[in-house]
GROMACS .gro file of C-alpha atoms in nm:
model
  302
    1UNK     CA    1  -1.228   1.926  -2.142
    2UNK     CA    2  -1.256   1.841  -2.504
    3UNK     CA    3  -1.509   1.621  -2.618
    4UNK     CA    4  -1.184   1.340  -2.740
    5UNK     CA    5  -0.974   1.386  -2.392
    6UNK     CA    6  -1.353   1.328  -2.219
    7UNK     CA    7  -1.374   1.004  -2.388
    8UNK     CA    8  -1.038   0.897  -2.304
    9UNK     CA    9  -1.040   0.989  -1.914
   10UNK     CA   10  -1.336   0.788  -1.912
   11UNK     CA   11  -1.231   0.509  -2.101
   12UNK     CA   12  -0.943   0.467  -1.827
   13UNK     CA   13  -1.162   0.511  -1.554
   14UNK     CA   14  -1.391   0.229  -1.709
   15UNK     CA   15  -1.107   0.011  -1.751
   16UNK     CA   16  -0.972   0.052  -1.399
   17UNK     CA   17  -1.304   0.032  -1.217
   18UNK     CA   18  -1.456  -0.229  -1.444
   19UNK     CA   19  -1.742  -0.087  -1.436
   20UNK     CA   20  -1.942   0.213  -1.704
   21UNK     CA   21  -2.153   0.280  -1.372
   22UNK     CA   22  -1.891   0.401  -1.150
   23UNK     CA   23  -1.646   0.539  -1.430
   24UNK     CA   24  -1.978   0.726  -1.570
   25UNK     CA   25  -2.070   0.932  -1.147
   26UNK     CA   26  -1.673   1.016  -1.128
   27UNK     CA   27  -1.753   1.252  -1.446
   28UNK     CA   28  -2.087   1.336  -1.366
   29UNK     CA   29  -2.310   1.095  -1.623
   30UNK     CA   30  -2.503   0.793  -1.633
   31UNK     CA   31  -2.390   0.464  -1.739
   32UNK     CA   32  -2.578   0.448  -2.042
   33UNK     CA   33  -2.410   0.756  -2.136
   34UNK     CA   34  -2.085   0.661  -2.048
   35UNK     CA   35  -2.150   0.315  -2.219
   36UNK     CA   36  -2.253   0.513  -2.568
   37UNK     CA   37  -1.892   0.736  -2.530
   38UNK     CA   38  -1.664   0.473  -2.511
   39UNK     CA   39  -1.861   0.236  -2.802
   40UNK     CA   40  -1.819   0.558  -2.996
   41UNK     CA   41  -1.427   0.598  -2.934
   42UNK     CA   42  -1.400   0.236  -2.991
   43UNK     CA   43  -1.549   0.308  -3.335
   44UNK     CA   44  -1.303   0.570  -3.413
   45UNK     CA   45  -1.014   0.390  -3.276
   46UNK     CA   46  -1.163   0.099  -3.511
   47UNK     CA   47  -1.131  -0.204  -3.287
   48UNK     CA   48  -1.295  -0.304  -2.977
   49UNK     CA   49  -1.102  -0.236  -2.653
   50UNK     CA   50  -1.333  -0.384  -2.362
   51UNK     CA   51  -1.528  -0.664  -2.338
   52UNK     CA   52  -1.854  -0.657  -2.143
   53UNK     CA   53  -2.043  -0.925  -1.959
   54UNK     CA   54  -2.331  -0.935  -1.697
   55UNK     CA   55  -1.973  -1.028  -1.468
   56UNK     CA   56  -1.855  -0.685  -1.561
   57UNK     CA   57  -1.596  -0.523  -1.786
   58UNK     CA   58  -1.267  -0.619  -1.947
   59UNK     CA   59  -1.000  -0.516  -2.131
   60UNK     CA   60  -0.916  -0.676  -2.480
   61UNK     CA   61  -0.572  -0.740  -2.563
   62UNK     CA   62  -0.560  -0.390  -2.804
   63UNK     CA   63  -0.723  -0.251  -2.541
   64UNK     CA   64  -0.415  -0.305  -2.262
   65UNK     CA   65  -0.186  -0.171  -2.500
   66UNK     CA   66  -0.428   0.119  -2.583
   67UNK     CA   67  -0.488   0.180  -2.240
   68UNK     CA   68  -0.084   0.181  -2.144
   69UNK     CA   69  -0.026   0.428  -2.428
   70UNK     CA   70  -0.310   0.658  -2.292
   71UNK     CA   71  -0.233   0.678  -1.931
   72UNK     CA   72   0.107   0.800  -2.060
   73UNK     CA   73  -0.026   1.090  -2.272
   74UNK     CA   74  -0.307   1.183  -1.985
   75UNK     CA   75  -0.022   1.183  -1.762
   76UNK     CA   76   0.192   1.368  -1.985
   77UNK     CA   77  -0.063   1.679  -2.018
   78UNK     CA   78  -0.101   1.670  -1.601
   79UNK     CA   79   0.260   1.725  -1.631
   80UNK     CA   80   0.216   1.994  -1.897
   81UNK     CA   81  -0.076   2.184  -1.675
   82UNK     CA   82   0.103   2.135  -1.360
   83UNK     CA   83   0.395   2.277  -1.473
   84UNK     CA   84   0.212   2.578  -1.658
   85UNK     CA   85   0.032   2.694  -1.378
   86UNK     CA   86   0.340   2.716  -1.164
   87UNK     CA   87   0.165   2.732  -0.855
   88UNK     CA   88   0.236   2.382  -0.719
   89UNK     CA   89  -0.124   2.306  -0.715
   90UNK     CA   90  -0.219   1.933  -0.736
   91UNK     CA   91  -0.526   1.855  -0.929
   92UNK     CA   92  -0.644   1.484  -1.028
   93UNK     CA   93  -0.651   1.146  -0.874
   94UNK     CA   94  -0.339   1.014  -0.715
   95UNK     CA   95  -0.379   0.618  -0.704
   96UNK     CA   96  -0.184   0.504  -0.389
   97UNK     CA   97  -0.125   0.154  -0.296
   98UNK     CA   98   0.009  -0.026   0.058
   99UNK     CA   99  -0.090  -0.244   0.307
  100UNK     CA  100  -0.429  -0.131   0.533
  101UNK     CA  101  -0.163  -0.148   0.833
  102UNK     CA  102   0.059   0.084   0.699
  103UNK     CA  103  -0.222   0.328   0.553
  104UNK     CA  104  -0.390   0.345   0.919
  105UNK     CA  105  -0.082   0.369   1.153
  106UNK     CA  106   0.148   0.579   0.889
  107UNK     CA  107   0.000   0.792   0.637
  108UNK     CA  108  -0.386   0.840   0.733
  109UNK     CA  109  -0.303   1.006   1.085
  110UNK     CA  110  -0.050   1.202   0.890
  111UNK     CA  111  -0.243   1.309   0.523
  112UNK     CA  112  -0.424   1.621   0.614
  113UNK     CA  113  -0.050   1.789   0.587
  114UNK     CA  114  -0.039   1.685   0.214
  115UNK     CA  115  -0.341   1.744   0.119
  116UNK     CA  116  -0.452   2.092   0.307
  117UNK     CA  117  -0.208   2.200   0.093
  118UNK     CA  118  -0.385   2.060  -0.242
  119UNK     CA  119  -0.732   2.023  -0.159
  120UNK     CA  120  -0.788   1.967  -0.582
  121UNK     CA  121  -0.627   1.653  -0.526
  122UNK     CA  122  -0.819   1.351  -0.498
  123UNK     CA  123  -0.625   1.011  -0.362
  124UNK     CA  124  -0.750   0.684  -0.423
  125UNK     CA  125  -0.648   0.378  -0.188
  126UNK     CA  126  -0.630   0.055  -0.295
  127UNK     CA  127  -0.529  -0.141   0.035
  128UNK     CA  128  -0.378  -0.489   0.044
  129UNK     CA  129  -0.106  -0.668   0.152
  130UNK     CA  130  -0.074  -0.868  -0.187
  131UNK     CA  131   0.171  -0.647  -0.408
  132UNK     CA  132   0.012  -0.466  -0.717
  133UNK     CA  133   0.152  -0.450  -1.092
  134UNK     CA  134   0.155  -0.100  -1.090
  135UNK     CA  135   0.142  -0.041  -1.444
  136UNK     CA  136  -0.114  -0.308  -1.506
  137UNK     CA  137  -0.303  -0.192  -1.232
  138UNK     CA  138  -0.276   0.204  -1.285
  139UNK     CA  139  -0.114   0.280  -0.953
  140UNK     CA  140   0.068   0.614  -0.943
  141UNK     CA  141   0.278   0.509  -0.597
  142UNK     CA  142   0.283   0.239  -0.365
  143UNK     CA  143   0.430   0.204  -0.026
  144UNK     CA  144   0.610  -0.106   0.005
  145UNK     CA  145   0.805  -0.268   0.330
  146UNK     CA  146   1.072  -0.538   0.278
  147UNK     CA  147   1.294  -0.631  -0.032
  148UNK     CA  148   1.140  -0.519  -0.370
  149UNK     CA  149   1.168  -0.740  -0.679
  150UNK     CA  150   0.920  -0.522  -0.908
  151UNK     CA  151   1.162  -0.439  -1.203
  152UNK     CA  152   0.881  -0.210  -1.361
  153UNK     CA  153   0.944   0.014  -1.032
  154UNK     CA  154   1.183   0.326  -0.948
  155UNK     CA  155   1.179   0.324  -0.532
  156UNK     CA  156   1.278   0.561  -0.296
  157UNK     CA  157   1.401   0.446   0.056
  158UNK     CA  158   1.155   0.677   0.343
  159UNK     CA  159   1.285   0.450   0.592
  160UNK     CA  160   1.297   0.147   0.801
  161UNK     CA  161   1.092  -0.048   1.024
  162UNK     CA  162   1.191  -0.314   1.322
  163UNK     CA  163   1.037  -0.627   1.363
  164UNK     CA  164   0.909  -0.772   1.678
  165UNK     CA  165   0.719  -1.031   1.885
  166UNK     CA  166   0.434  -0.948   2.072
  167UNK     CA  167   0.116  -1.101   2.281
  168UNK     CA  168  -0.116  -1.011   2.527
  169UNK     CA  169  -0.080  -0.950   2.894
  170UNK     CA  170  -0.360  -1.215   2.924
  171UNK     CA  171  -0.185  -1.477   2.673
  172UNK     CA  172   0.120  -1.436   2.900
  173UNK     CA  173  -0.017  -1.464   3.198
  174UNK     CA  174  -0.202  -1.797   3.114
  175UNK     CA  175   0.072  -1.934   2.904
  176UNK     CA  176   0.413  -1.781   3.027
  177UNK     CA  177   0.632  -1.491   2.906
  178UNK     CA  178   0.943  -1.704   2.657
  179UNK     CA  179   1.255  -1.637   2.820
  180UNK     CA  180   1.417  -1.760   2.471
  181UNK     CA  181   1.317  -1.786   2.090
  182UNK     CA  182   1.428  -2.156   2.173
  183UNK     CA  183   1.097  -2.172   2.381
  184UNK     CA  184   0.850  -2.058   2.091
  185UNK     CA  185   0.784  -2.379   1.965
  186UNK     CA  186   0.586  -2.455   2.298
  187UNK     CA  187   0.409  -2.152   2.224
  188UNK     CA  188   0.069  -2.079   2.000
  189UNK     CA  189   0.208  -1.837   1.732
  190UNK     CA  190   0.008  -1.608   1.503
  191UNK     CA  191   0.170  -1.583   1.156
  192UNK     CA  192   0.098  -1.268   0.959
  193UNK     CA  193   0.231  -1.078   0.668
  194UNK     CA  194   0.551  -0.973   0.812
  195UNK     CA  195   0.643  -1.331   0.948
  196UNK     CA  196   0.611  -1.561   0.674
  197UNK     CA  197   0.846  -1.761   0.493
  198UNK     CA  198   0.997  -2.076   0.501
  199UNK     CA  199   1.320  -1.944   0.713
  200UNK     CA  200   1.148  -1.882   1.011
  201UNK     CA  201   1.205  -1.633   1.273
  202UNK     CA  202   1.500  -1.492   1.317
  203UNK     CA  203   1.678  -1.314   1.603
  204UNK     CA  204   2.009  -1.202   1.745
  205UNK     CA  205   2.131  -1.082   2.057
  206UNK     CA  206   2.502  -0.964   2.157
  207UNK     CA  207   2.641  -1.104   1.834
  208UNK     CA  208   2.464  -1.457   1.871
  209UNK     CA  209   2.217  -1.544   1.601
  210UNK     CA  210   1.914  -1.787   1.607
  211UNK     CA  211   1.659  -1.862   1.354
  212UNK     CA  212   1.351  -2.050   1.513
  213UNK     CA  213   1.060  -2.237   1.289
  214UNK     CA  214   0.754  -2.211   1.419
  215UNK     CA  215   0.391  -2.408   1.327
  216UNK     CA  216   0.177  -2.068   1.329
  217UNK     CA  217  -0.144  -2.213   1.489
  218UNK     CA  218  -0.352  -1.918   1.298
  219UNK     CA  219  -0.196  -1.812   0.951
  220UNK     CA  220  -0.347  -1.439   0.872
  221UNK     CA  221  -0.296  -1.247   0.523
  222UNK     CA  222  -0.351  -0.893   0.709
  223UNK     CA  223  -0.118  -0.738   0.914
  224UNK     CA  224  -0.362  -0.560   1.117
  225UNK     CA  225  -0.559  -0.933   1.153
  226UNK     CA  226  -0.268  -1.063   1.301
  227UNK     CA  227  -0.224  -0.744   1.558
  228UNK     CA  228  -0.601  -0.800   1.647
  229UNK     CA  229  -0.551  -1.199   1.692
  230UNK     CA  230  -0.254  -1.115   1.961
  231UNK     CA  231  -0.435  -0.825   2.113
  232UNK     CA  232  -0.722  -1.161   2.168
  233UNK     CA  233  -0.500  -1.353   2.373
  234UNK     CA  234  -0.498  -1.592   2.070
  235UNK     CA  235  -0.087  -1.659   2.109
  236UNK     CA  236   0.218  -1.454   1.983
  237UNK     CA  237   0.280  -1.269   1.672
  238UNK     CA  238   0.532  -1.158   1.516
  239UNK     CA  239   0.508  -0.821   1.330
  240UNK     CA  240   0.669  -0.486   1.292
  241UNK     CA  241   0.731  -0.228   1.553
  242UNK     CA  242   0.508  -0.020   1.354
  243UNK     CA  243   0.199  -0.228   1.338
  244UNK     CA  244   0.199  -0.292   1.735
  245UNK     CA  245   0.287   0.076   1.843
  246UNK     CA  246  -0.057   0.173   1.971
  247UNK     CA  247  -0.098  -0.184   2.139
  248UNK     CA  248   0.257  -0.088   2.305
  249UNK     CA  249   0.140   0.231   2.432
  250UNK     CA  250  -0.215   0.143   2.513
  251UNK     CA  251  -0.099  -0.203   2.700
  252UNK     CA  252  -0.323  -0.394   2.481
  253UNK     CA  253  -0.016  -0.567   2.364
  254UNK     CA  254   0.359  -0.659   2.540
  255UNK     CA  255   0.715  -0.623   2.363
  256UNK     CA  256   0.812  -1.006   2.411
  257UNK     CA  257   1.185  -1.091   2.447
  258UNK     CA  258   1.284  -0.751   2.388
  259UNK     CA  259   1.617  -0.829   2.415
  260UNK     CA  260   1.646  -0.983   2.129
  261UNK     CA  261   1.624  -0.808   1.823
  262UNK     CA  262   1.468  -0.934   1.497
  263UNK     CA  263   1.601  -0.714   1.242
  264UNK     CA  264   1.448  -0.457   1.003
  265UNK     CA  265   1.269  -0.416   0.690
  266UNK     CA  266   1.323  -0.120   0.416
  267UNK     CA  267   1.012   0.107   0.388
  268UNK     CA  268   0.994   0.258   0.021
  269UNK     CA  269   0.761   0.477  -0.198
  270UNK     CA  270   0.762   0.296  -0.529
  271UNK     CA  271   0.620   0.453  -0.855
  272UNK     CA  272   0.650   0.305  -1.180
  273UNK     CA  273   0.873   0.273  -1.450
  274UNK     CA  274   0.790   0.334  -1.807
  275UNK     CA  275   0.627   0.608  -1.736
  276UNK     CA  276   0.664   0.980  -1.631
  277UNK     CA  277   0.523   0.972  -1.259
  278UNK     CA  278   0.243   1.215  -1.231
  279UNK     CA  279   0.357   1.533  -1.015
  280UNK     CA  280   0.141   1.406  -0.738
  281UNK     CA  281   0.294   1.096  -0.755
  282UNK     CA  282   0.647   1.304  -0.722
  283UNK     CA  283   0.493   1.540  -0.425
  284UNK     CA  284   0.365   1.228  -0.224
  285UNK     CA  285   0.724   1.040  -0.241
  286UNK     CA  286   0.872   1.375  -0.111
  287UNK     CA  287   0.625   1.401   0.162
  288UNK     CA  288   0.653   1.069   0.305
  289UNK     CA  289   1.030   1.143   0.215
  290UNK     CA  290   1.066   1.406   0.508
  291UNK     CA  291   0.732   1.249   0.727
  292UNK     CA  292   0.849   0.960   0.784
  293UNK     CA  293   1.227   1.080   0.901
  294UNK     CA  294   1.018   1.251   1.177
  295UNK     CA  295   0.870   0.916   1.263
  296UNK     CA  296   1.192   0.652   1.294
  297UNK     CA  297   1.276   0.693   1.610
  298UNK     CA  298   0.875   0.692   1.746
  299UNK     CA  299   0.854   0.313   1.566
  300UNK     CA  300   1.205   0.215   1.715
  301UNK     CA  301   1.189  -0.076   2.011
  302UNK     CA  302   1.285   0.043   2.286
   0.00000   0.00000   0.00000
């Protein structure tokens, strides 16, 4: 790698990570190295693109546009290599966001069949359940569940998921089993990712449709959380289908008025606009693509 493209690659990697220490082991250096690189393509560029601080690193206002414009072309020459060595070999970092939830129960169990088959590739998770700015934020593809409102996104529907209620067998056998959604307000209800809003739960059942508010005694900003508070005995949740399938199989958890059905939620692989998405990017959306077709009727109530 020329001596230029080195200085750019790391300039990225500084800017994403925040940090000349981390950027600097990714390419094999030191931070005072990496440090004295960048100052010197900020001298060529002729203005200064980060700002540093004992708190850490940050971009300058030239240095978000600068940084847009050279994602694209580093992108842009991936593209140009991948396509040369017309092989279908994946090389790089692939920078995938989603939810923890959905990374553990839908793509980690799954990812050795993607990557066996490009072990160049190297992915990079950033797990939440807040939504990232993908292009501010450098993410190459993001798995996203319910309605998208990111215009700086092209999205590809993988699939579906079904949302549900759930507790313990220990919550219901000290507090009751509901026999209605009329009855969860004399309930303790755990309120996660997937259930809030100011609508409140919604159900339907042979054409009849209710929509119950509920005080969520514990509020959680982690789908998983919310799984784990229910699989506590700590009250009722309600999540996706998805997120409770090992507690449905293991007992740990009980499908609660299962006759009632709570709708579903759009699963998509979004990568950003703007932008040429990196082949990787392109290769992971196809995978999850056919994976998760496999999957549908596994994460379906029954």
């Amino acid at each position: 790698m020329s001596d230029r493209l080195v200085s750019l690659f790391l300039f990225v990697r500084v800017a994403r990570t925040g940090s000349f220490s981390v950027a600097g082991r990714e390419l094999g250096m030191s931070q005072p190295t990496a440090s004295r690189i960048v100052a010197a393509l900020e001298r060529k560029v002729g203005v200064a693109l980060l700002t540093r601080s004992t708190r850490g690193v940050k971009l300058t206002e030239a240095g978000t546009d600068y940084l847009g414009r050279v994602e694209a072309i580093l992108a842009a020459l991936d593209e140009a290599d991948h396509s040369a060595r017309g092989t279908g070999e994946l090389r790089g970092i692939l920078r995938i966001a989603t939810s923890s939830a959905f990374a553990n129960r839908a793509i980690l169990p799954r990812l050795a069949r993607f990557t066996d088959k490009h072990p160049a590739l190297r992915i990079e998770f950033t797990l939440s359940d807040r939504r990232q700015d993908l292009i501010g934020e450098g993410i190459d593809a993001a798995m996203r569940v319910g309605t998208l409102s990111d215009s700086n996104a092209v999205a590809r529907k993988i699939g579906v998921v079904y949302r549900v209620l759930a507790a313990s067998p220990s919550y219901l056998e000290r507090a009751g089993a509901p026999l209605s959604p009329t009855d969860l307000p004399n309930h303790v209800c755990i309120v996660g990712p997937a259930s809030q809003g100011s609508e409140g739960w919604a159900f339907e059942k042979d054409g009849t449709k209710t929509s119950i508010r509920v005080e969520g005694k514990y509020i959680l900003n982690g789908t998983d959380s919310a799984t784990k508070a229910a699989v506590a005995g700590l009250g009722i949740v309600s999540s996706t289908h998805l997120s409770c399938f090992e507690e449905f199989q293991n007992g740990s958890l009980v499908h609660v008025l299962p006759e009632w059905t709570m709708g579903e939620a759009d699963i998509n692989v979004v990568l950003p606009a703007g932008r040429a998405a990196k082949p990787s990017a392109r290769a992971f959306a196809d995978f999850m693509f056919a994976d998760f077709k496999e999957l549908q009727d596994l994460f379906r109530p029954t």
